Coordinates of C-alpha atoms in Angstrom, one line a residue:
X71 CA -19.5 42.8 -3.4
X72 CA -15.9 41.0 -3.1
X73 CA -16.0 37.9 -2.4
X74 CA -13.6 35.0 -0.9
X75 CA -10.9 33.4 -2.3
X76 CA -11.2 29.7 -2.3
X77 CA -8.3 27.5 -1.3
X78 CA -7.6 24.4 -3.3
X79 CA -5.4 21.4 -2.9
X80 CA -3.5 19.3 -5.9
X81 CA -3.0 15.3 -4.5
X82 CA -1.6 13.1 -7.1
X83 CA -3.7 10.2 -7.6
X84 CA -1.4 7.0 -8.8
X85 CA -3.4 3.5 -8.5
X86 CA -2.9 0.3 -10.2
X87 CA -3.5 -0.7 -13.8
X88 CA -3.6 3.3 -14.5
X89 CA -4.6 3.7 -18.4
X90 CA -1.7 5.1 -21.2
X91 CA -0.8 8.6 -20.8
X92 CA -3.2 10.8 -23.8
X93 CA -4.7 13.7 -24.6
X94 CA -7.9 14.4 -26.9
X95 CA -10.1 11.5 -24.7
X96 CA -13.5 12.0 -22.8
X97 CA -13.9 11.1 -19.2
X98 CA -17.5 11.1 -17.6
X99 CA -18.7 9.9 -13.9
X100 CA -21.6 6.9 -14.4
X101 CA -23.7 6.2 -11.5
X102 CA -23.2 2.4 -11.3
X103 CA -24.5 2.0 -7.6
X104 CA -27.5 0.3 -8.5
X105 CA -25.8 -2.1 -10.4
X106 CA -22.3 -2.0 -9.5
X107 CA -22.7 -0.1 -6.1
X108 CA -20.4 2.4 -6.5
X109 CA -19.9 5.3 -8.9
X110 CA -17.5 4.6 -12.2
X111 CA -15.1 7.2 -13.9
X112 CA -15.4 6.0 -17.4
X113 CA -12.3 7.3 -20.0
X114 CA -12.2 6.4 -23.7
X115 CA -9.8 6.8 -26.5
X116 CA -7.7 10.0 -27.1
X117 CA -4.2 10.3 -29.0
X118 CA -1.3 8.4 -27.0
X119 CA 2.2 8.9 -27.0
X120 CA 2.5 8.1 -30.4
X121 CA 0.1 9.7 -31.7
X122 CA -2.1 7.0 -32.2
X123 CA -6.0 7.1 -32.2
X124 CA -7.1 4.7 -29.1
X125 CA -10.3 2.8 -28.6
X126 CA -10.1 1.6 -25.1
X127 CA -12.1 1.9 -22.4
X128 CA -10.6 2.4 -19.0
X129 CA -12.9 2.7 -15.6
X130 CA -11.8 3.7 -12.2
X131 CA -13.5 2.2 -9.2
X132 CA -14.3 5.3 -7.0
X133 CA -14.6 3.2 -4.0
X134 CA -11.5 1.0 -4.4
X135 CA -9.4 3.4 -6.3
X136 CA -8.4 1.3 -8.5
X137 CA -9.0 0.8 -12.8
X138 CA -10.1 -1.6 -14.8
X139 CA -10.6 -2.4 -18.3
X140 CA -14.0 -3.9 -19.1
X141 CA -13.6 -6.7 -22.1
X142 CA -13.9 -5.4 -25.2
X143 CA -17.3 -5.8 -27.5
X144 CA -17.3 -7.0 -30.6
X145 CA -19.2 -3.5 -31.6
X146 CA -18.4 -0.1 -30.6
X147 CA -17.2 3.1 -32.1
X148 CA -13.7 3.3 -34.1
X149 CA -10.2 4.7 -32.5
X150 CA -10.6 8.2 -32.2
X151 CA -9.9 11.5 -30.3
X152 CA -11.3 14.9 -30.1
X153 CA -15.1 13.9 -29.9
X154 CA -17.7 15.0 -27.2
X155 CA -19.0 12.5 -24.5
X156 CA -22.0 13.5 -22.3
X157 CA -23.7 10.7 -19.5
X158 CA -27.1 10.4 -18.5
X159 CA -27.9 7.9 -15.9
X160 CA -25.7 5.1 -16.3
X161 CA -25.1 5.2 -20.0
X162 CA -22.3 7.1 -22.0
X163 CA -22.9 8.9 -25.1
X164 CA -20.4 9.4 -27.8
X165 CA -20.0 11.9 -31.1
X166 CA -17.9 13.0 -33.7
X167 CA -14.3 13.0 -33.0
X168 CA -11.6 12.2 -35.9
X169 CA -8.5 9.8 -36.7
X170 CA -5.2 10.0 -38.8
X171 CA -5.2 7.5 -41.8
X172 CA -2.0 6.8 -42.4
X173 CA -2.9 5.4 -45.6
X174 CA -4.6 8.8 -46.7
X175 CA -2.4 10.6 -45.4
X176 CA -5.5 12.9 -43.9
X177 CA -8.0 13.1 -41.1
X178 CA -11.1 11.1 -41.1
X179 CA -14.1 13.0 -38.7
X180 CA -16.7 11.4 -37.7
X181 CA -20.5 12.4 -37.7
X182 CA -21.3 9.0 -35.6
X183 CA -23.5 9.3 -32.3
X184 CA -23.0 5.9 -29.8
X185 CA -23.9 4.6 -26.5
X186 CA -22.3 2.5 -23.9
X187 CA -24.4 1.1 -21.5
X188 CA -22.4 0.5 -18.3
X189 CA -24.7 -2.5 -16.5
X190 CA -23.4 -4.3 -19.3
X191 CA -20.5 -2.4 -21.2
X192 CA -21.8 -2.6 -24.3
X193 CA -21.8 -0.4 -27.4
X194 CA -24.9 0.6 -30.3
X195 CA -24.7 2.7 -32.6
X196 CA -27.3 5.6 -32.5
X197 CA -26.9 7.4 -35.4
X198 CA -24.7 8.2 -38.8
X199 CA -25.7 5.5 -40.5
X200 CA -28.3 7.3 -42.5
X201 CA -26.5 10.4 -44.1
X202 CA -29.8 11.5 -45.5
X203 CA -31.6 12.5 -42.2
X204 CA -30.8 15.6 -40.5
X205 CA -27.2 15.6 -38.3
X206 CA -24.6 17.6 -37.9
X207 CA -21.9 17.2 -40.4
X208 CA -18.8 15.4 -39.5
X209 CA -16.7 17.3 -37.2
X210 CA -14.2 17.2 -34.2
X211 CA -13.7 19.2 -31.0
X212 CA -17.4 19.9 -30.9
X213 CA -18.8 20.3 -27.3
X214 CA -21.7 18.2 -25.7
X215 CA -24.0 18.1 -22.9
X216 CA -26.6 16.3 -21.8
X217 CA -29.8 18.7 -21.7
X218 CA -32.8 16.9 -19.0
X219 CA -32.7 13.5 -19.1
X220 CA -33.4 12.4 -23.1
X221 CA -31.8 15.2 -25.3
X222 CA -27.7 15.2 -26.2
X223 CA -26.9 19.3 -27.4
X224 CA -24.3 19.4 -29.5
X225 CA -22.3 22.8 -30.4
X226 CA -19.7 24.1 -32.3
X227 CA -16.4 22.5 -33.4
X228 CA -14.5 22.6 -36.6
X229 CA -14.8 20.5 -39.9
X230 CA -13.2 18.8 -42.8
X231 CA -11.2 22.3 -43.5
X232 CA -10.4 23.4 -40.0
X233 CA -13.2 25.8 -40.4
X234 CA -15.0 26.8 -37.1
X235 CA -18.3 26.1 -36.7
X236 CA -21.2 28.0 -34.9
X237 CA -24.2 25.6 -34.9
X238 CA -26.6 23.6 -32.2
X239 CA -27.9 20.1 -32.9
X240 CA -30.4 18.1 -30.2
X241 CA -30.6 14.9 -30.4
X242 CA -33.7 13.1 -29.0
X243 CA -32.9 9.7 -27.0
X244 CA -36.7 8.9 -27.0
X245 CA -37.2 9.3 -30.7
X246 CA -33.5 8.7 -32.1
X247 CA -33.3 12.1 -33.7
X248 CA -31.3 14.9 -34.8
X249 CA -32.8 18.1 -35.1
X250 CA -31.0 21.7 -35.6
X251 CA -31.7 24.4 -32.8
X252 CA -33.7 27.4 -34.3
X253 CA -31.1 30.6 -32.7
X254 CA -32.8 34.0 -32.8
X255 CA -31.0 37.0 -32.1
X256 CA -27.0 37.5 -31.8
X257 CA -24.9 34.1 -31.3
X258 CA -21.4 33.5 -30.5
X259 CA -18.6 33.2 -32.8
X260 CA -18.1 29.9 -34.5
X261 CA -15.5 28.1 -31.8
X262 CA -13.6 24.8 -31.1
X263 CA -12.5 24.0 -28.2
X264 CA -15.2 25.3 -26.0
X265 CA -16.7 24.2 -22.1
X266 CA -20.1 23.5 -22.6
X267 CA -22.3 22.4 -19.4
X268 CA -25.8 22.2 -18.4
X269 CA -27.2 23.7 -15.2
X270 CA -31.0 23.0 -14.6
X271 CA -33.1 25.1 -17.5
X272 CA -29.9 25.9 -19.3
X273 CA -26.7 25.8 -20.8
X274 CA -23.3 27.6 -20.1
X275 CA -20.5 27.9 -22.3
X276 CA -16.9 29.5 -21.8
X277 CA -14.1 30.4 -23.7
X278 CA -13.0 28.7 -26.7
X279 CA -11.1 28.8 -29.9
X280 CA -12.6 31.4 -32.0
X281 CA -9.3 31.6 -34.7
X282 CA -8.3 32.9 -31.6
X283 CA -9.0 32.2 -28.0
X284 CA -11.6 33.7 -26.0
X285 CA -12.9 34.2 -22.2
X286 CA -16.4 34.7 -23.0
X287 CA -19.1 33.6 -21.4
X288 CA -22.7 32.3 -22.6
X289 CA -25.6 31.2 -21.6
X290 CA -28.2 29.3 -23.9
X291 CA -32.1 29.2 -23.3
X292 CA -35.4 28.2 -24.5
X293 CA -34.3 24.4 -25.9
X294 CA -37.3 23.3 -24.2
X295 CA -40.0 25.3 -25.9
X296 CA -40.9 24.7 -30.0
X297 CA -39.6 28.8 -30.3
X298 CA -36.1 29.5 -31.2
X299 CA -34.1 29.4 -28.2
X300 CA -31.4 32.6 -27.5
X301 CA -27.8 32.9 -26.5
X302 CA -27.0 35.9 -24.1
X303 CA -23.2 37.2 -23.4
X304 CA -23.0 37.1 -19.7
X305 CA -20.8 39.8 -17.5
X306 CA -20.0 38.6 -13.9
X307 CA -18.0 40.2 -11.1
X308 CA -14.7 39.3 -9.8
X309 CA -11.3 38.5 -11.6
X310 CA -12.1 37.6 -15.0
X311 CA -9.9 34.2 -16.2
X312 CA -7.5 34.7 -18.9
X313 CA -8.7 33.5 -22.6
X314 CA -8.4 30.0 -23.3
X315 CA -9.2 26.5 -25.6
X316 CA -8.6 23.2 -24.3
X317 CA -9.5 23.7 -20.9
X318 CA -11.9 21.0 -18.8
X319 CA -14.8 21.6 -17.2
X320 CA -16.7 20.3 -14.2
X321 CA -19.7 20.8 -12.2
X322 CA -20.0 20.8 -8.5
X323 CA -22.8 21.5 -6.3
X324 CA -23.0 25.5 -6.5
X325 CA -19.6 25.8 -8.5
X326 CA -18.0 25.5 -12.0
X327 CA -14.9 24.7 -12.3
X328 CA -12.1 25.1 -15.3
X329 CA -8.7 24.2 -14.9
X330 CA -5.5 24.8 -17.2
X331 CA -6.0 24.9 -21.3
X332 CA -4.1 27.0 -23.4
X333 CA -4.1 31.1 -23.3
X334 CA -2.0 33.2 -26.1
X335 CA -0.6 36.6 -25.3
X336 CA -1.2 38.8 -28.7
X337 CA 0.7 42.1 -29.8
X338 CA -0.4 45.3 -30.1
X339 CA -1.3 44.8 -33.5
X340 CA -3.3 42.0 -32.7
X341 CA -0.8 39.2 -33.9
X342 CA 0.0 36.1 -32.0
X343 CA 3.2 36.3 -30.1
X344 CA 3.3 33.3 -28.1
X345 CA 1.4 30.6 -26.6
X346 CA 1.0 30.1 -22.5
X347 CA -0.6 26.9 -20.9
X348 CA -2.3 26.9 -18.0
X349 CA -2.1 25.3 -14.7
X350 CA -4.9 27.6 -12.9
X351 CA -7.8 26.4 -11.1
X352 CA -11.0 29.0 -11.8
X353 CA -14.5 29.1 -10.3
X354 CA -17.8 30.1 -11.7
X355 CA -20.0 30.8 -8.0
X356 CA -23.7 30.6 -8.6
X357 CA -24.5 30.6 -4.9
X358 CA -25.9 33.6 -4.1
X359 CA -24.4 36.0 -6.6
X360 CA -23.1 34.5 -10.2
X361 CA -19.3 35.5 -10.1
X362 CA -16.2 34.4 -10.9
X363 CA -14.5 33.3 -7.7
X364 CA -10.5 33.6 -7.3
X365 CA -8.8 30.4 -5.8
X366 CA -5.5 30.2 -3.4
X367 CA -3.6 26.8 -4.1
X368 CA -2.2 25.1 -0.7
X369 CA 0.2 22.8 -3.0
X370 CA 2.0 22.8 -5.8
X371 CA -0.4 22.4 -9.2
X372 CA -0.3 19.6 -12.2
X373 CA 2.1 20.5 -14.9
X374 CA 0.3 22.9 -17.3
X375 CA -2.1 21.2 -20.0
X376 CA -4.9 21.6 -22.5
X377 CA -7.1 18.7 -24.1
X378 CA -7.2 17.0 -20.7
X379 CA -10.4 15.9 -18.6
X380 CA -11.9 17.1 -15.2
X381 CA -14.5 15.0 -13.6
X382 CA -17.0 15.6 -10.6
X383 CA -17.6 12.6 -8.7
X384 CA -20.2 12.6 -5.7
X385 CA -19.0 14.4 -2.3
X386 CA -17.0 17.1 -4.3
X387 CA -14.3 15.1 -5.7
X388 CA -12.5 16.5 -8.7
X389 CA -10.3 14.1 -10.7
X390 CA -8.0 15.3 -13.6
X391 CA -7.0 13.0 -16.0
X392 CA -4.3 13.5 -18.8
X393 CA -3.9 16.0 -21.8
X394 CA -0.5 17.7 -23.4
X395 CA 1.9 20.3 -22.7
X396 CA 3.2 20.6 -26.2
X397 CA 6.0 18.6 -26.0
X398 CA 4.9 15.3 -24.4
X399 CA 1.6 13.5 -23.6
X400 CA 0.7 13.0 -20.3
X401 CA -0.7 10.6 -18.1
X402 CA -0.8 11.3 -14.4
X403 CA -4.0 11.7 -12.4
X404 CA -4.9 14.1 -9.9
X405 CA -7.5 14.7 -7.2
X406 CA -8.1 18.3 -7.0
X407 CA -9.9 19.0 -2.9
X408 CA -11.8 22.7 -3.0
X409 CA -12.5 23.9 0.7
X410 CA -16.2 24.1 1.8
X411 CA -18.0 23.0 -1.4
X412 CA -20.6 24.8 -2.3
X413 CA -24.5 23.0 -1.9
X414 CA -26.6 22.8 -5.2
X415 CA -29.1 25.6 -6.3
X416 CA -32.3 24.9 -7.4
X417 CA -31.4 27.0 -10.2
X418 CA -28.7 29.6 -11.9
X419 CA -29.5 32.9 -11.6
X420 CA -30.5 34.9 -14.5
X421 CA -29.0 38.0 -16.4
X422 CA -32.0 40.1 -14.3
X423 CA -31.2 38.3 -11.3
X424 CA -27.7 39.3 -11.6
X425 CA -28.4 42.9 -12.6
X426 CA -30.9 42.9 -9.0
X427 CA -28.5 41.3 -6.8
X428 CA -25.8 43.9 -7.8
X429 CA -27.1 46.6 -6.1
X430 CA -28.5 44.5 -3.5
X431 CA -26.0 44.5 0.0
X432 CA -25.4 40.4 1.0
X433 CA -27.9 39.3 3.4
X434 CA -26.7 39.4 6.9
X435 CA -26.7 36.1 8.9
X436 CA -28.1 36.3 13.0
X437 CA -26.0 34.4 15.3
X438 CA -27.9 31.8 17.0
X439 CA -28.8 32.4 21.0
X440 CA -26.3 30.4 23.2
X441 CA -28.0 27.5 23.7
X442 CA -30.3 26.8 26.7
X443 CA -31.8 23.7 23.9
X444 CA -30.2 20.6 23.0
X445 CA -28.3 20.4 20.0
X446 CA -31.1 18.4 18.2
X447 CA -33.8 21.7 19.1
X448 CA -31.4 24.1 18.3
X449 CA -31.1 23.0 14.9
X450 CA -34.9 23.2 14.5
X451 CA -35.2 26.5 16.1
X452 CA -31.9 27.9 14.6
X453 CA -32.5 31.4 13.5
X454 CA -31.8 31.7 9.9
X455 CA -33.4 28.3 8.9
X456 CA -35.7 29.7 7.0
X457 CA -35.1 31.9 3.8
X458 CA -30.9 31.7 4.0
X459 CA -29.8 32.8 1.1
X460 CA -29.5 29.4 -1.5
X461 CA -31.1 27.4 0.9
X462 CA -34.7 26.4 -0.2
X463 CA -37.3 25.4 2.0
X464 CA -37.2 22.2 3.3
X465 CA -33.5 21.8 3.1
X466 CA -32.2 19.5 5.5
X467 CA -30.5 21.2 8.6
X468 CA -27.2 19.7 7.4
X469 CA -27.6 22.6 4.2
X470 CA -28.1 25.3 6.8
X471 CA -24.9 24.1 8.7
X472 CA -22.7 24.6 5.3
X473 CA -24.0 27.7 4.5
X474 CA -23.2 29.1 7.5
X475 CA -19.9 27.6 7.6
X476 CA -18.9 29.7 4.7
X477 CA -20.1 32.7 6.0
X478 CA -19.8 32.3 10.0
X479 CA -21.3 34.8 12.0
X480 CA -19.0 37.2 14.9
X481 CA -19.1 34.9 17.6
X482 CA -21.1 36.0 21.0
X483 CA -19.6 36.7 24.0
X484 CA -20.8 33.5 25.5
X485 CA -19.8 31.6 22.2
X486 CA -16.0 33.3 22.7
X487 CA -16.4 31.9 26.2
X488 CA -16.9 28.4 24.9
X489 CA -20.5 28.2 23.7
X490 CA -21.4 27.7 20.5
X491 CA -24.7 27.8 17.8
X492 CA -25.9 26.7 15.0
X493 CA -24.4 30.0 13.3
X494 CA -21.2 28.3 14.3
X495 CA -21.7 25.2 11.9
X496 CA -20.7 21.6 13.1
X497 CA -17.9 22.3 15.7
X498 CA -20.6 24.9 16.9
X499 CA -23.7 21.6 17.1
X500 CA -21.1 19.8 19.0
X501 CA -19.7 22.3 21.2
X502 CA -23.7 23.4 21.9
X503 CA -24.0 20.1 23.0
X504 CA -21.5 19.8 25.7
X505 CA -22.9 22.8 27.1
X506 CA -26.2 21.1 27.0
X507 CA -24.7 18.2 28.7
X508 CA -22.8 20.2 31.3
X509 CA -26.2 21.8 32.8
X510 CA -27.1 18.2 33.5
X511 CA -24.1 16.8 34.7
X512 CA -24.8 17.7 38.3
X513 CA -27.7 15.8 38.4
X514 CA -26.3 12.6 36.7
X515 CA -23.0 13.1 38.7
X516 CA -25.1 13.0 42.0
X517 CA -27.2 9.6 40.5
X518 CA -24.2 8.1 39.5
X519 CA -22.4 8.4 42.8
X520 CA -25.3 7.4 44.7
X521 CA -25.6 4.3 42.3
X522 CA -21.6 3.1 42.9
X523 CA -22.3 3.7 46.5
X524 CA -25.1 1.0 47.1
X525 CA -23.0 -1.5 44.9
X526 CA -20.6 -1.3 47.5
X527 CA -18.3 0.5 44.5
X528 CA -15.6 3.3 45.2
X529 CA -16.6 6.7 43.8
X530 CA -14.9 6.6 40.6
X531 CA -13.2 3.1 38.9
X532 CA -9.5 3.0 38.3
X533 CA -8.7 4.7 35.0
X534 CA -5.7 2.8 34.5
X535 CA -7.7 -0.6 34.7
X536 CA -10.5 0.5 32.4
X537 CA -7.5 1.3 29.9
X538 CA -6.4 -2.0 29.8
X539 CA -10.0 -3.7 29.3
X540 CA -10.6 -1.1 26.5
X541 CA -7.2 -0.7 25.0
X542 CA -7.7 -4.8 24.4
X543 CA -10.6 -4.5 22.8
X544 CA -10.3 -1.2 20.5
X545 CA -9.0 -3.0 17.6
X546 CA -10.7 -5.3 15.6
X547 CA -9.3 -7.1 12.4
X548 CA -12.1 -7.8 10.6
X549 CA -12.8 -3.7 11.0
X550 CA -9.5 -2.6 11.1
X551 CA -8.1 -4.1 7.7
X552 CA -7.0 -0.8 6.5
X553 CA -5.2 0.6 9.9
X554 CA -3.3 -3.6 10.3
X555 CA -2.2 -2.4 6.1
X556 CA -0.7 1.0 6.6
X557 CA 1.2 -0.5 9.9
X558 CA 3.0 -3.2 7.6
X559 CA 3.3 -0.5 4.8
X560 CA 5.1 1.8 7.8
X561 CA 7.0 -1.3 8.7
X562 CA 8.4 -1.8 5.2
X563 CA 9.5 2.0 5.0
X564 CA 11.4 1.7 8.1
X565 CA 12.4 -1.7 8.3
X566 CA 12.3 -3.4 4.9
X567 CA 9.5 -5.7 3.3
X568 CA 10.9 -9.0 5.3
X569 CA 10.4 -7.2 8.9
X570 CA 7.0 -6.2 7.5
X571 CA 5.9 -9.6 6.3
X572 CA 7.2 -11.0 9.2
X573 CA 5.2 -8.8 11.6
X574 CA 1.6 -10.7 12.5
X575 CA 1.4 -9.2 16.1
X576 CA -1.7 -6.9 16.0
X577 CA 0.2 -4.2 18.4
X578 CA 3.3 -3.9 16.7
X579 CA 1.4 -2.9 13.3
X580 CA -1.3 -0.6 15.1
X581 CA 2.1 1.2 16.9
X582 CA 3.5 1.0 13.1
X583 CA 0.4 3.1 12.0
X584 CA -0.5 5.1 14.3
X585 CA 3.9 6.1 14.6
X586 CA 3.4 6.9 10.8
X587 CA 0.2 8.7 11.1
X588 CA 1.7 10.8 14.0
X589 CA 4.4 11.9 12.7
X590 CA 3.1 13.2 9.3
X591 CA 2.5 16.7 8.1
X592 CA -0.8 17.6 6.0
X593 CA 1.0 17.9 2.8
X594 CA 2.1 14.3 3.1
X595 CA -1.0 12.6 3.8
X596 CA -2.3 10.8 1.0
X597 CA -5.8 10.6 0.3
X598 CA -6.6 7.2 1.0
X599 CA -5.4 7.5 4.7
X600 CA -7.8 9.9 5.7
X601 CA -10.5 7.8 6.4
X602 CA -7.9 5.6 8.6
X603 CA -6.5 8.5 10.3
X604 CA -10.3 9.8 11.3
X605 CA -11.0 5.7 12.6
X606 CA -7.9 5.8 14.5
X607 CA -8.3 9.7 15.9
X608 CA -12.2 8.7 17.1
X609 CA -10.9 5.6 18.4
X610 CA -8.5 7.2 20.9
X611 CA -10.5 10.2 21.3
X612 CA -13.6 7.9 22.6
X613 CA -11.3 6.4 24.8
X614 CA -10.2 9.8 26.4
X615 CA -13.6 10.3 27.0
X616 CA -13.9 7.0 29.0
X617 CA -10.6 7.8 31.2
X618 CA -11.6 11.6 31.8
X619 CA -15.2 10.0 33.3
X620 CA -13.4 7.3 35.1
X621 CA -11.0 9.5 36.6
X622 CA -12.5 12.6 37.5
X623 CA -16.0 11.4 37.5
X624 CA -19.1 13.1 35.1
X625 CA -18.4 16.6 36.8
X626 CA -15.1 16.8 34.6
X627 CA -17.8 17.3 32.0
X628 CA -18.9 20.7 34.2
X629 CA -15.3 21.6 34.6
X630 CA -14.6 24.6 31.9
X631 CA -11.4 24.3 32.5
X632 CA -11.0 20.8 31.5
X633 CA -10.0 20.4 27.9
X634 CA -12.3 17.4 26.3
X635 CA -10.4 15.4 24.2
X636 CA -11.1 14.9 20.0
X637 CA -12.7 17.7 19.1
X638 CA -12.9 16.9 15.3
X639 CA -14.6 13.3 16.5
X640 CA -18.0 14.3 14.6
X641 CA -16.5 14.5 11.4
X642 CA -16.1 11.4 8.9
X643 CA -13.0 11.9 6.4
X644 CA -15.3 13.0 3.6
X645 CA -16.7 16.5 6.3
X646 CA -12.8 17.7 6.4
X647 CA -12.4 20.8 5.3
X648 CA -8.7 20.9 4.1
X649 CA -7.7 23.6 6.3
X650 CA -8.9 21.9 9.3
X651 CA -6.3 18.4 8.6
X652 CA -3.6 20.1 9.9
X653 CA -5.3 20.9 13.6
X654 CA -6.6 17.1 13.2
X655 CA -2.9 15.8 13.0
X656 CA -2.1 17.8 15.8
X657 CA -5.1 16.6 17.5
X658 CA -3.5 13.2 17.2
X659 CA -1.0 13.5 18.1
X660 CA -1.7 14.7 21.4
X661 CA -3.9 11.9 21.7
X662 CA -1.4 9.8 20.2
X663 CA 0.9 10.8 23.2
X664 CA -1.6 10.6 25.9
X665 CA -2.4 7.2 24.9
X666 CA 0.8 6.1 24.7
X667 CA 1.5 6.9 28.1
X668 CA -1.8 5.4 29.2
X669 CA -0.7 2.1 28.0
X670 CA 2.2 2.1 30.6
X671 CA -0.1 3.0 33.3
X672 CA -2.4 0.2 32.2
X673 CA 0.3 -1.6 31.8
X674 CA 1.5 -1.1 35.7
X675 CA -1.9 -1.1 36.9
X676 CA -3.3 -4.0 39.8
X677 CA -5.0 -6.8 37.6
X678 CA -3.7 -6.1 34.8
X679 CA -0.8 -8.8 34.2
X680 CA 1.5 -6.5 33.9
X681 CA 1.2 -7.1 29.6
X682 CA -0.8 -3.8 28.5
X683 CA -3.2 -5.7 27.8
X684 CA -4.0 -4.4 24.4
X685 CA -2.1 -2.7 21.5
X686 CA -1.5 0.5 23.9
X687 CA 1.4 -1.3 25.2
X688 CA 3.1 -1.5 22.2
X689 CA 2.5 2.4 20.6
X690 CA 5.0 3.6 23.3
X691 CA 7.3 5.5 20.6
X692 CA 8.6 8.6 21.2
X693 CA 6.4 11.5 20.6
X694 CA 6.3 13.3 17.8
X695 CA 8.1 16.6 17.8

């Protein structure tokens, strides 16, 4: 089965107090919501541009999008690089690595295990002080991941003689002890600089340096029992990625994402000919079939690199940081935005499942009926809700919508004519809700007209008067601080900092912000501007609905020839797909131009005082082309 290509977009993430450039560092996402109210991305150690090992902590506040450095603790791990790190809950664990000792002109490798409690930013040493106890030998470039909620798995690395290692060790956090994993059957070649990650009941390992780069994918099972564990090499469908080492990995939903690394082109005689740094994005898709997915980039990627980190945050965001391109140490950070993040699955398909599924045709997705029910009841009654591939029984309705968005059915004639269904995803639910409203509008329209007549009011009120009132109340300095700040930045860019500092009129700031947003291309839009755009988009769309109902009455909703404004108003910024951003911007430009004209009408309306009564009157710049 041919798998669709995933679209991806890179956006540079440049924030205040960004940590120094480095490679060979670690970065993990910590759930600090119970204590600090948000996620943290914690960076430790690495080698800087002067080839010095680091022992600093740098923390990205994911909601605030700002870096800070916790106060340095009195006790903590020595400066190091090429260590391994993992996270369980609010604690980060760090193992091994090395530091170059100038006095001895040699590397010193570590075998210690440390724990950082992000509730207090205090370190504690868990192992490495009792050399007689069973434990891994000192090593660097090993890989580590969490297994369940109480164990850490360390695999491979390189020892003091730079020999590649093939052993595996488990650390029991409750007992505070190491134990070497007993292995049965074939095992991977000894390696370092690999990518190790946990997926429910098993651990997977991809790539690495085996005295030459590899693109082997291995699965380790049996860690939960008393018997020996077993490695199994996986052969997947889809375009296999090039061999590599020093790449980064992150798990988001049902996708495992790899970025970059170093590959080697070898001659026919098997001797290394040249090395190449990579900037590609590779996806292991485990949603319906375990397979490699191709990735199409919608923007230029960061510079090729290895020894960097890629970290997954809530909502599917991925952050790349640091690394080296062979000539310089890098300190840039980039957000990776993937289209249609796949929802998490209960478990990864086994090799037997993979063999069985390869011979089975893909499941059919049935389109929903032509919406005789309200949208809430449609979601409960939609075909495909039970037994949809990759959606466990009892999952929320949103999971079904996400699944259907990933593989939408062919629209029915009713849907092509303007209807929709659960199979059409979120936009289908919105269109379905409108269809339901259209069926009920005639009764509502008659009742409303009758009520207005009894009150001695005209059948419809003046839309311009209503606009004058609502445009005045639409902006709140408390709740629209980001919009006003964007207006100040836009004024500073166009008129200079002094003019922006002198601008305190809300209407002027909103006008500048809207002009800025309405003239941006999708490729120019920064990640932090999306929430501002969507908040103002919904505000303008709501005013458009109010105007439509006021001028034409409720029957306007039953008129199939009337284009309803704001077709994306049901989406938050986090819900947007990358392909929808240009459409949202185009829709916003139409709303912006419409409300600029509306402001003029409001200013001229009887009873408005001729002032426009709100921000719209100031927002009358030329419509963007």
